[in-house]
Structure formats: C-alpha cells, structure tokens
PDB file of C-alpha atoms in Angstrom:
ATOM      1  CA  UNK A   1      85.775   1.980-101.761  1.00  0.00           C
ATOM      2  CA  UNK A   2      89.174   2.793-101.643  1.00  0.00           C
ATOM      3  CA  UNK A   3      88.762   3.675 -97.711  1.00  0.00           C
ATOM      4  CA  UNK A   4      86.875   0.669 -97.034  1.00  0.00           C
ATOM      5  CA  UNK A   5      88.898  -1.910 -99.183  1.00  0.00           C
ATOM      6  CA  UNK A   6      92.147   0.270 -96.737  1.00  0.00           C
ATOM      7  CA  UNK A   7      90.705  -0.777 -93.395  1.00  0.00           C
ATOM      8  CA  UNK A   8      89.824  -4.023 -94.284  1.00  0.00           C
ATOM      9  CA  UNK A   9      93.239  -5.199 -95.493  1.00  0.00           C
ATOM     10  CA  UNK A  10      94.351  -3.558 -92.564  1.00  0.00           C
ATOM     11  CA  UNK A  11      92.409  -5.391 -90.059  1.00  0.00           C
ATOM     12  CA  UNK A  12      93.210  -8.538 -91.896  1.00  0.00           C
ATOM     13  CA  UNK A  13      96.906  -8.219 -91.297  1.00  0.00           C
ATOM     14  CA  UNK A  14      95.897  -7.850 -87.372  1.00  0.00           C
ATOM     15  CA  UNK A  15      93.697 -11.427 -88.037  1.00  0.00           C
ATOM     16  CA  UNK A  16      97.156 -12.880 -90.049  1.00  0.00           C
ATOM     17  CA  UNK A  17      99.592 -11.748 -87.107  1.00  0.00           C
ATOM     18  CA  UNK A  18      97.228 -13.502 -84.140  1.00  0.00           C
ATOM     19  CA  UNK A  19      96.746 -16.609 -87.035  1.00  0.00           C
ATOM     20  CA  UNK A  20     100.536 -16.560 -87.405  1.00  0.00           C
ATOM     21  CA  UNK A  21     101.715 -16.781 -83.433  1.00  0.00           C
ATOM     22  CA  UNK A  22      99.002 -19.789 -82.876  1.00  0.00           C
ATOM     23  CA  UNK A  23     100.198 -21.658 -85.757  1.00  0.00           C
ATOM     24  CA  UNK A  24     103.716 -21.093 -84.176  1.00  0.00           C
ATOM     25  CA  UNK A  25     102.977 -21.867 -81.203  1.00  0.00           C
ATOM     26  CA  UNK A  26     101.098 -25.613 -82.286  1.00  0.00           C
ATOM     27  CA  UNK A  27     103.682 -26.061 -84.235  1.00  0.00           C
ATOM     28  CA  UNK A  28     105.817 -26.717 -80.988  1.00  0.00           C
ATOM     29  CA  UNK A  29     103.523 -28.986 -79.688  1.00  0.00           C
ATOM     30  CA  UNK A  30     102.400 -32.450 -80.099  1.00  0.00           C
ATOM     31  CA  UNK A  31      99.442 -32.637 -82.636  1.00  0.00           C
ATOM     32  CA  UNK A  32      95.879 -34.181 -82.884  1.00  0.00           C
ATOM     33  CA  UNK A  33      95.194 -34.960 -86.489  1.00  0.00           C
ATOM     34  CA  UNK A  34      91.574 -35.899 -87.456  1.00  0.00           C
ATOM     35  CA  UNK A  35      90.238 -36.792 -91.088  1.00  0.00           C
ATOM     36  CA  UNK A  36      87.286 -35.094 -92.301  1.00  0.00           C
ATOM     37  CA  UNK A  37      84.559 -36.485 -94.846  1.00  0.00           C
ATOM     38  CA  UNK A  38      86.546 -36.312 -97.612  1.00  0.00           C
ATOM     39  CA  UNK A  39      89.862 -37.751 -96.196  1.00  0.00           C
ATOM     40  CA  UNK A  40      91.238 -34.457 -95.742  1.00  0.00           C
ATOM     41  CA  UNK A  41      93.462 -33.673 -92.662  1.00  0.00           C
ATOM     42  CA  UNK A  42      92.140 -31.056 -89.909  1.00  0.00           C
ATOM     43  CA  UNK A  43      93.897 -30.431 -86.911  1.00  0.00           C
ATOM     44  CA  UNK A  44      92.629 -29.079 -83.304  1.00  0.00           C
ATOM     45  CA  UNK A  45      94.952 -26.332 -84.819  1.00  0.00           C
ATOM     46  CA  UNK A  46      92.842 -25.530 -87.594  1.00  0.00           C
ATOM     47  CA  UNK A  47      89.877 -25.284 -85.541  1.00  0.00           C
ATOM     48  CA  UNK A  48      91.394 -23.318 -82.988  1.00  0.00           C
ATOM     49  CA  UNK A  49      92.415 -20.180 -85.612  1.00  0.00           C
ATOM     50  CA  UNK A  50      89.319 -20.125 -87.464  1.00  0.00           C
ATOM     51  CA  UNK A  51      87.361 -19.719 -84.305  1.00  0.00           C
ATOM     52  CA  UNK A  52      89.918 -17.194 -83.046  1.00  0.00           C
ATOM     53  CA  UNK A  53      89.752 -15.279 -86.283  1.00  0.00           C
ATOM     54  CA  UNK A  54      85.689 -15.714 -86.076  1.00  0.00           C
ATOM     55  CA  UNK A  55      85.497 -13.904 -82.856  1.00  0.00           C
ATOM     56  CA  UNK A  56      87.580 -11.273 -83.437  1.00  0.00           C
ATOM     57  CA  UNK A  57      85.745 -10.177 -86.817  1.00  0.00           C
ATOM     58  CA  UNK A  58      82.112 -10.948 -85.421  1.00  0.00           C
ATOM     59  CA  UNK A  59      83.037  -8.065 -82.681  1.00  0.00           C
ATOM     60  CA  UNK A  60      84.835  -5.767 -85.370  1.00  0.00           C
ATOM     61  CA  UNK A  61      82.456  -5.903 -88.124  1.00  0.00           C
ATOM     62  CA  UNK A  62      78.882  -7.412 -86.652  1.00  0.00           C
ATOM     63  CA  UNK A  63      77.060  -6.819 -89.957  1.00  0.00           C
ATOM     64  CA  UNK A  64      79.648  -8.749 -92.261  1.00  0.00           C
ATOM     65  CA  UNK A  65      79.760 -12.224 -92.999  1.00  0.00           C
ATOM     66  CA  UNK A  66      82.102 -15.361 -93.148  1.00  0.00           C
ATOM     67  CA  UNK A  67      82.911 -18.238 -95.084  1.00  0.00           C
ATOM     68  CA  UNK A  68      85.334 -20.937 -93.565  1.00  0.00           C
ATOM     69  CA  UNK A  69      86.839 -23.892 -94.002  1.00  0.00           C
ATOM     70  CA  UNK A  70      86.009 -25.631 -90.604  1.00  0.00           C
ATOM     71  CA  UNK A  71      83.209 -23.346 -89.193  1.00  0.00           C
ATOM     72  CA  UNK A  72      80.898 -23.013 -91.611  1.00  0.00           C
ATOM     73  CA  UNK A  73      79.206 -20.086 -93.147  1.00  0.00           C
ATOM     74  CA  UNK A  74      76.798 -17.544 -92.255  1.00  0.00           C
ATOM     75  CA  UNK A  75      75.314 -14.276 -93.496  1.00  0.00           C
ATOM     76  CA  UNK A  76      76.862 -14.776 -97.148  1.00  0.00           C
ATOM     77  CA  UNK A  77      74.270 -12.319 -98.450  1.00  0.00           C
ATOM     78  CA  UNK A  78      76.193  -9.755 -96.455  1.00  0.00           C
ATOM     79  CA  UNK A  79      77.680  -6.626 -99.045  1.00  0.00           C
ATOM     80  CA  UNK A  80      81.141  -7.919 -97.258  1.00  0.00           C
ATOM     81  CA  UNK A  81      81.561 -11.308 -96.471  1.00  0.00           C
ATOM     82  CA  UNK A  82      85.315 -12.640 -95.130  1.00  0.00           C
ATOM     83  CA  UNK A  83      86.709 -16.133 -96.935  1.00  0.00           C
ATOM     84  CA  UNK A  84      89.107 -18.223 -94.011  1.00  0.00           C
ATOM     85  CA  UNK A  85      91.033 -20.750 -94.890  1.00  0.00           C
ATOM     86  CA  UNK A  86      93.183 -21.338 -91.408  1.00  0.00           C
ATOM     87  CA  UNK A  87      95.834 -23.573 -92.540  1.00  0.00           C
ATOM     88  CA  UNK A  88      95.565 -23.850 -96.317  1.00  0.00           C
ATOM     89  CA  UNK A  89      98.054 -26.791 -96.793  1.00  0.00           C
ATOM     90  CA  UNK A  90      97.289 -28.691 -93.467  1.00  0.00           C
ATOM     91  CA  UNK A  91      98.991 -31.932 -94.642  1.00  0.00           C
ATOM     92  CA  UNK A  92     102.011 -29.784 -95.193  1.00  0.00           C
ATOM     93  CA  UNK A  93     102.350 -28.320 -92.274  1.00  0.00           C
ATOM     94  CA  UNK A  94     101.921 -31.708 -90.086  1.00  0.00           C
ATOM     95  CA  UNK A  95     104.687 -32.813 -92.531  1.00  0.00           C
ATOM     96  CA  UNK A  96     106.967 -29.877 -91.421  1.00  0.00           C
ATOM     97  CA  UNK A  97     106.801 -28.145 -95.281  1.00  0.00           C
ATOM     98  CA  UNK A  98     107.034 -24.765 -94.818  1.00  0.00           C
ATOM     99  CA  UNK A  99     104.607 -24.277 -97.805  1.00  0.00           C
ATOM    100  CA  UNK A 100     101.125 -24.033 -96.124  1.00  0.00           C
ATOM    101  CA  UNK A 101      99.823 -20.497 -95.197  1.00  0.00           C
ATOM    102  CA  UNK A 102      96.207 -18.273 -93.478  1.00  0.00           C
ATOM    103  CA  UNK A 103      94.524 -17.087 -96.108  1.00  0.00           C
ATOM    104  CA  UNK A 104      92.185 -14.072 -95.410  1.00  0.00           C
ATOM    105  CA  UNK A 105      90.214 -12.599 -97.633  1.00  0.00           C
ATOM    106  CA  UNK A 106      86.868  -9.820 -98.030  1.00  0.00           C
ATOM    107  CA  UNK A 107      84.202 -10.413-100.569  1.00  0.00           C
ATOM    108  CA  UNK A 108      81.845  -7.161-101.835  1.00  0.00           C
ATOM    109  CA  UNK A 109      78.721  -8.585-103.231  1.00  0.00           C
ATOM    110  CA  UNK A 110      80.149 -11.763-104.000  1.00  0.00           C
ATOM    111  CA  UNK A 111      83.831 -10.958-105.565  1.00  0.00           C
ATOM    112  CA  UNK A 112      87.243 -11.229-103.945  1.00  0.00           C
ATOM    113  CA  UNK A 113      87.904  -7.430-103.099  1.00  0.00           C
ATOM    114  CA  UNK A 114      90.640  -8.083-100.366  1.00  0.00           C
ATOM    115  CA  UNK A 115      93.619 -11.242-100.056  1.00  0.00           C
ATOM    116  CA  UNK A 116      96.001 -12.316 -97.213  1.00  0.00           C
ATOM    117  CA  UNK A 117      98.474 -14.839 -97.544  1.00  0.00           C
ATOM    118  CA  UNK A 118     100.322 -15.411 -94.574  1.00  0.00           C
ATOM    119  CA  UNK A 119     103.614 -17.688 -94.419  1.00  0.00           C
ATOM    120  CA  UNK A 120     104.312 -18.487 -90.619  1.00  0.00           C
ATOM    121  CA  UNK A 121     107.366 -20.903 -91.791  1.00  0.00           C
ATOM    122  CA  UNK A 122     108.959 -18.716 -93.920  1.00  0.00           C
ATOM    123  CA  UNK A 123     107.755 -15.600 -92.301  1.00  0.00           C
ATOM    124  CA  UNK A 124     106.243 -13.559 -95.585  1.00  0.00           C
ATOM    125  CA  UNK A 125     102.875 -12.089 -96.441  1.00  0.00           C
ATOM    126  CA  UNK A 126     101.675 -11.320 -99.313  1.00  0.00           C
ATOM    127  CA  UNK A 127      98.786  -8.741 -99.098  1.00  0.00           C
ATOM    128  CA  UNK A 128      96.677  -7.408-102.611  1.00  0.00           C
ATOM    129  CA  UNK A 129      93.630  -5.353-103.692  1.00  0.00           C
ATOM    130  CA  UNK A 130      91.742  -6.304-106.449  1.00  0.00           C
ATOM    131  CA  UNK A 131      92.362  -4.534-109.583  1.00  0.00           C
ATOM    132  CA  UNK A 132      94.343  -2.109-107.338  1.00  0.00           C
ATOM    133  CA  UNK A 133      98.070  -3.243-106.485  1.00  0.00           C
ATOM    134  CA  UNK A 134      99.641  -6.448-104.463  1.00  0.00           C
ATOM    135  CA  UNK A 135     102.734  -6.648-101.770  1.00  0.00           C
ATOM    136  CA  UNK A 136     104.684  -8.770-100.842  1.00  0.00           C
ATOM    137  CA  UNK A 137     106.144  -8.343 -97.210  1.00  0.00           C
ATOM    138  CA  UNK A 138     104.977  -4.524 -97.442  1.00  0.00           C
ATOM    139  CA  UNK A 139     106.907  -4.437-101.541  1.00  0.00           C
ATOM    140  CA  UNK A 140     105.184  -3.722-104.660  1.00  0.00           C
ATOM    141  CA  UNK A 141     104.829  -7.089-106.992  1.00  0.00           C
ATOM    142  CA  UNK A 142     103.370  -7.930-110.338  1.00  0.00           C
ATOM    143  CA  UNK A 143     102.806 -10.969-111.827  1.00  0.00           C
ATOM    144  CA  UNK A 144     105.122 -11.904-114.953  1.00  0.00           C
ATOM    145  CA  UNK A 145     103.483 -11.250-118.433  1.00  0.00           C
ATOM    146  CA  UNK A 146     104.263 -12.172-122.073  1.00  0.00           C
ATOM    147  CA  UNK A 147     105.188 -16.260-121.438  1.00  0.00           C
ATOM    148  CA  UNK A 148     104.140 -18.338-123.981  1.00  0.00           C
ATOM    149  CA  UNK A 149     101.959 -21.557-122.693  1.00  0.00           C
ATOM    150  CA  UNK A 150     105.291 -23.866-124.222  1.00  0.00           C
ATOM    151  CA  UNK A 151     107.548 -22.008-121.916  1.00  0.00           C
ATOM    152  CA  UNK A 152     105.393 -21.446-119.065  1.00  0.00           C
ATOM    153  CA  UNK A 153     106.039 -22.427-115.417  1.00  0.00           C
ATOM    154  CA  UNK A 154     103.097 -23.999-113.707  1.00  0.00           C
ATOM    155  CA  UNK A 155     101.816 -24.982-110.413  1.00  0.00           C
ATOM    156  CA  UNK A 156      98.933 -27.240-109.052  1.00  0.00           C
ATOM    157  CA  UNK A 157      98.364 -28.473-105.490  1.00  0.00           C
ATOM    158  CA  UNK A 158      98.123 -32.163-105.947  1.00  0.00           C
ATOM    159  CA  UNK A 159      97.192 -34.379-108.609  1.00  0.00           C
ATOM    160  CA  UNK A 160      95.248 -36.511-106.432  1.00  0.00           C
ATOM    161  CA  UNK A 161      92.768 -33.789-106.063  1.00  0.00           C
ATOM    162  CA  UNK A 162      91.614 -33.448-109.389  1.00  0.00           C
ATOM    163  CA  UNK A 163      88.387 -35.278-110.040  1.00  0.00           C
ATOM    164  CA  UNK A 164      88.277 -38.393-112.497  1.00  0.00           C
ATOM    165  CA  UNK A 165      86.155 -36.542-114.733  1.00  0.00           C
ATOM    166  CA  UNK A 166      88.720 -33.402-114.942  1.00  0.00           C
ATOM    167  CA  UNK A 167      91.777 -35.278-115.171  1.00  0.00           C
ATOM    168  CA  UNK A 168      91.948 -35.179-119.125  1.00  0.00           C
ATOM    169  CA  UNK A 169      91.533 -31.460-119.564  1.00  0.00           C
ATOM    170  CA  UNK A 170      94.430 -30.817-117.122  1.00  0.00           C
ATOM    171  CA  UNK A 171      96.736 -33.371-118.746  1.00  0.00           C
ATOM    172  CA  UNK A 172      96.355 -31.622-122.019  1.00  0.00           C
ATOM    173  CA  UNK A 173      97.698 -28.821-120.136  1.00  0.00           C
ATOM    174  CA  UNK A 174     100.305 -30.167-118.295  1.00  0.00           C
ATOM    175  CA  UNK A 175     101.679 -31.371-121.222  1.00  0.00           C
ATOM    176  CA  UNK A 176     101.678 -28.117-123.510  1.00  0.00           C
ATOM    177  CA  UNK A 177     103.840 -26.353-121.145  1.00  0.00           C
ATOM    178  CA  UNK A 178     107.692 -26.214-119.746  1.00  0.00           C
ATOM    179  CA  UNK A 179     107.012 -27.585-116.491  1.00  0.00           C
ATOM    180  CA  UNK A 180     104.626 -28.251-113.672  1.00  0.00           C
ATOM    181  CA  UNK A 181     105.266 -28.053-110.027  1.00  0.00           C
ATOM    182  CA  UNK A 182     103.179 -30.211-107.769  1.00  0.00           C
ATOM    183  CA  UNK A 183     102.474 -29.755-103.921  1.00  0.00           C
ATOM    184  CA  UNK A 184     103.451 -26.097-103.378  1.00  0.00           C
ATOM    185  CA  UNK A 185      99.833 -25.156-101.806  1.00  0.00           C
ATOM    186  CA  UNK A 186      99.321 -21.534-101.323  1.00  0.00           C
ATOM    187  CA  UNK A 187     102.673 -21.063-101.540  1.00  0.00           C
ATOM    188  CA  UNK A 188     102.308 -21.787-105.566  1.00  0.00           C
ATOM    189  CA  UNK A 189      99.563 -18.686-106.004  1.00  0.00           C
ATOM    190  CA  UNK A 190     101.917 -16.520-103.661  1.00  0.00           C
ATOM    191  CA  UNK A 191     104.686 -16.979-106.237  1.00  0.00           C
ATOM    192  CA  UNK A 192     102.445 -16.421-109.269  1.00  0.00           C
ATOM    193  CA  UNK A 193     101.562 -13.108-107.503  1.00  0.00           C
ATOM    194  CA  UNK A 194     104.983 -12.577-107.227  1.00  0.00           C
ATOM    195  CA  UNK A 195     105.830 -13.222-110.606  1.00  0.00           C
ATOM    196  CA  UNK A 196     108.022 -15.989-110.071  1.00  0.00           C
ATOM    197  CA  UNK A 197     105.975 -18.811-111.802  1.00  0.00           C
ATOM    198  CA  UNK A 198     103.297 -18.347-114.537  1.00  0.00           C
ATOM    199  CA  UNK A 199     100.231 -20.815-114.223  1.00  0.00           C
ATOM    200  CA  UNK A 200      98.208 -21.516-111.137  1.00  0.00           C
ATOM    201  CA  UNK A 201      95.635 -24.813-112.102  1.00  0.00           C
ATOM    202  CA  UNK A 202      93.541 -26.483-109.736  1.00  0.00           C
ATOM    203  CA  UNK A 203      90.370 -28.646-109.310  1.00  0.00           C
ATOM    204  CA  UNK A 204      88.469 -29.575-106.328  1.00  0.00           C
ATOM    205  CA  UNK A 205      88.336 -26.554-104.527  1.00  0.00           C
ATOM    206  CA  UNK A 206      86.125 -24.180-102.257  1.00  0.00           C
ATOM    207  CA  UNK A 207      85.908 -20.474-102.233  1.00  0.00           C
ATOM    208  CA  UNK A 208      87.556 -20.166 -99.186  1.00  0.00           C
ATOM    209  CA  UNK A 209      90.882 -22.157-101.180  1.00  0.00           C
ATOM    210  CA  UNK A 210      91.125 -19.269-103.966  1.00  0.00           C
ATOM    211  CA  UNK A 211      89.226 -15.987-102.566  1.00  0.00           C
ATOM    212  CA  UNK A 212      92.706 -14.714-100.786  1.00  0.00           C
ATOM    213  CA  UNK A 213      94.978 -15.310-103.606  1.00  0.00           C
ATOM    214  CA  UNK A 214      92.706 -14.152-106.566  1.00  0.00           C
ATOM    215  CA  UNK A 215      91.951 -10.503-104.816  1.00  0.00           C
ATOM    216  CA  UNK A 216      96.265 -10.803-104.771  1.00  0.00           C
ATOM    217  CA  UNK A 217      96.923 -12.454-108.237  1.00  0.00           C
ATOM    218  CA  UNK A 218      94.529  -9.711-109.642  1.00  0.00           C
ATOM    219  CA  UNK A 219      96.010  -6.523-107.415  1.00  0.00           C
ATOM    220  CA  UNK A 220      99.500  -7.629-109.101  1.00  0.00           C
ATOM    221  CA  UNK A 221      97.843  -7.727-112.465  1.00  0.00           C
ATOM    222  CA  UNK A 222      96.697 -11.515-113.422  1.00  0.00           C
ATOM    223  CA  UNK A 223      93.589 -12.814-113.963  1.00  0.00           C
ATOM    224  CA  UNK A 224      91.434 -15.873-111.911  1.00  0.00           C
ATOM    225  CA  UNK A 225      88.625 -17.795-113.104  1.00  0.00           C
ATOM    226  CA  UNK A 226      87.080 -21.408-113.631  1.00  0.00           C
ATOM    227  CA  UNK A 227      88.054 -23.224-116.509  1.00  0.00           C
ATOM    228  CA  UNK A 228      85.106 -21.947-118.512  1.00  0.00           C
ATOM    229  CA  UNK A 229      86.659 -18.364-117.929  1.00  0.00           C
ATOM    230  CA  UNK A 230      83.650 -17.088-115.782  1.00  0.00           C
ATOM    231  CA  UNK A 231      84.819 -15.497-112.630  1.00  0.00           C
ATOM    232  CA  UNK A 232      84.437 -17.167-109.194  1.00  0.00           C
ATOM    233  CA  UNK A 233      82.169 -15.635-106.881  1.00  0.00           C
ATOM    234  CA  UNK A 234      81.252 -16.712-103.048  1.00  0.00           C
ATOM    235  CA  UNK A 235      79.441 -20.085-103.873  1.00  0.00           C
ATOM    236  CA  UNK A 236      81.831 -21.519-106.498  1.00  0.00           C
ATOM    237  CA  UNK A 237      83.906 -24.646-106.183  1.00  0.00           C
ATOM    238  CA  UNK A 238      85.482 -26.657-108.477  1.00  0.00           C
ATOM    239  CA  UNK A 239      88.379 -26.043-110.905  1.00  0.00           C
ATOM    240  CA  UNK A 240      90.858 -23.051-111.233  1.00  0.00           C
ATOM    241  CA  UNK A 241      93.408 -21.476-113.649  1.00  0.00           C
ATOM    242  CA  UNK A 242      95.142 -18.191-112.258  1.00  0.00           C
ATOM    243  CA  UNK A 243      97.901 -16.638-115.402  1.00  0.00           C
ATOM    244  CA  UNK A 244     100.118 -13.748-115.202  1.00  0.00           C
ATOM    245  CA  UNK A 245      98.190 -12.312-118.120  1.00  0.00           C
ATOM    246  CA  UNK A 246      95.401 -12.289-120.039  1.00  0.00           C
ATOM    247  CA  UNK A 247      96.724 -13.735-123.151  1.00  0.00           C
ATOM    248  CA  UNK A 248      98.727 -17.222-121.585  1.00  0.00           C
ATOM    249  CA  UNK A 249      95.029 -17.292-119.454  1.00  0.00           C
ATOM    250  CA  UNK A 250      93.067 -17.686-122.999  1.00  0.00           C
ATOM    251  CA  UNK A 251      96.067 -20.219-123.821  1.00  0.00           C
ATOM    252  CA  UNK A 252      95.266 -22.176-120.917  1.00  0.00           C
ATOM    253  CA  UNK A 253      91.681 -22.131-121.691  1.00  0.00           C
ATOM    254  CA  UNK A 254      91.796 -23.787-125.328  1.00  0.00           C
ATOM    255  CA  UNK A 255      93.865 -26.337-124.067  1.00  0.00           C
ATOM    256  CA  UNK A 256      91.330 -27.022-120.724  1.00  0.00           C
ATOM    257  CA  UNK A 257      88.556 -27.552-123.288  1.00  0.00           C
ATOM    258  CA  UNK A 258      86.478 -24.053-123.184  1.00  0.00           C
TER     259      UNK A 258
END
C-alpha cells in the first residue's frame, strides 16, 4: 500500500501543477460565470480543469474511478476512485481571494487514502497520506493538539451554507469556543492541517468538498467525520467537523448534539 498510496500522490501533484497553470492562466482573462441548480457559481474555468484532469487520469489509470464536482461520477465501485473538486472556493476566486484551491484526492474502497490541496494564489500545496504523514510545500506538518473547545480557533466556509435544520447544532458550537473564522474555503482545512487553527465545521457538502483535506488532516494527525462521528466514505454529504485531536473532536461532538 505504501507503493501504491507513493505513486498516486505523486501523479496527483502532476494533475495539481497542470490544474494550477490553467487556473493562472483564466485568471488573466475575462470570465464566464454561470449559476448551477443550487445557486452556486461555476465557471467555463471549472469545467475546463476537471475535464483536463479527467483525461489525463482516464489514460493513466483506466481501471480507477472519479468523482467530480462538475463532471459527474463513474465507476465509484472501483478499489481506487479519485475525488475532484477543480476550484473549491469558486466565488472566491471570481472575487480575486486568494483562498480557493484544486483539491485532489484517491479513495481505496471507499476512504480518503490520498489529499491535494493546491493554492495557485498563494502558490502552496499541501499534500498528506492517511494515517501516514502530511506536507506542506514538500515540509513535514501536524495538526495542533491539546486546545480546549473554550480556547479553540475555528473555521467554517459560510454560514449561508448550513441548512435551516443544522443551524442550531452549529450555533451551540460557535458559541462554546474562542473564535470562528468564516469564508476561508479550503484554505481553512489547509491551516488546520497545518496546525495553525483548531476546528474545521461544515454543512452542506459533497465528498468531493472534504475527500482531499481529510486524507491531509488525518496524515498530520487529526481526525474527520460527520457530526454523528461516523467516518465519511465516497457517497456521503452533509455536515463536517475536522479537530486537531481526538479529544477537542469528542468536544465538538457533545456540543453538535451526538
């Protein structure tokens, strides 16, 4: 597994560099901005990268099989399935905020096993194995342990993307610790993994959202699941809560409702 789980992160970084120059690139250039179904932006951009990345794995890998955001899914019986997000953060990055990112990630029978998070604006990458050890720009990281939840720092996407129905559970927790971040996109996992922040929370997402930073978050030593505490596997969506360690996750938990 070791070899395998090697060459995959490997070939993701190759998918992440060709991801990175086209977002670049479009980023010069005058935009087309679309909303999809659920009011969410999507740019030609978007499109573009997950096709790009699409092709390049269907020749690489024929057997495996993908998840993404704009594309669609196939083959997600496959032992290895990849997870694309192209531009996690879209509405950032039309705004200019350099806090969206490509997330690539590898599923084995149904788990996160590899994570890319790729920062064209800034120009980082944070790269993990799960259970095995995370990177940032090629550098060892862990995620921070031993915070309490009343001084923890947290992070969630956006408030307007929690459901109605999951809005009281995460004010309970928003208000039991130090602060909360809003807005910060993938960019908020990446510094979890990093160790710079303590709490990732989320609702309303896919699989392809979360698949990239939980094999990171738990290669640098956190833990990822639903706010039940069961793990997420290649068909969940819904709600998240990533913590630097075990015992701020269980904190997190009571206060969610579990």
């Amino acid at each position: 597994m070791t070899d395998i789980a090697d060459t995959l992160l490997a070939f993701s970084e190759k998918l992440a560099d060709a991801s990175r120059a086209m977002i670049l690139q479009a980023a010069r250039e005058a935009m087309r901005i679309d909303l999809k179904q659920d009011d969410s932006f999507v740019t030609a951009t978007d499109r573009a990268v997950e096709a790009r990345l699409r092709e390049e794995i269907g020749a690489a890998f024929p057997d495996h099989g993908i998840l993404g955001e704009e594309h669609g899914s196939e083959r997600l019986d496959a032992e290895f399935v990849w997870v694309l997000d192209p531009i996690d953060g879209t509405a950032a990055w039309i705004a200019g905020i350099p806090v969206y990112g490509t997330l690539i990630a590898v599923a084995r029978a149904g788990r996160p096993l590899t994570g890319v998070i790729d920062l064209p604006a800034t120009a980082e990458r944070l790269t993990g194995i799960s259970g095995r050890g995370a990177w940032h720009d090629g550098k060892p990281i862990r995620c921070r342990a031993g915070t309490t939840l009343a001084d923890a720092y947290m992070t969630s996407s956006n408030p307007r993307f929690i459901p109605e129905a999951d809005r009281a559970p995460f004010a309970r927790l928003d208000e039991s610790v130090r602060f909360t971040q809003y807005g910060g996109s993938c960019y908020g996992y990446a510094c979890l993994a990093r160790g710079r922040t303590d709490l990732a929370v989320d609702a309303g997402f896919d699989a392809y959202d979360l698949f990239a930073p939980t094999a990171i978050i738990e290669g640098a030593g956190g833990i990822v699941t639903d706010w039940q505490g069961d793990p997420l596997d290649i068909h969940w969506r819904g709600c998240v809560v990533a913590a630097g360690d075990r015992p701020l996750h269980e904190q997190a938990l009571k206060r969610l409702g579990r």
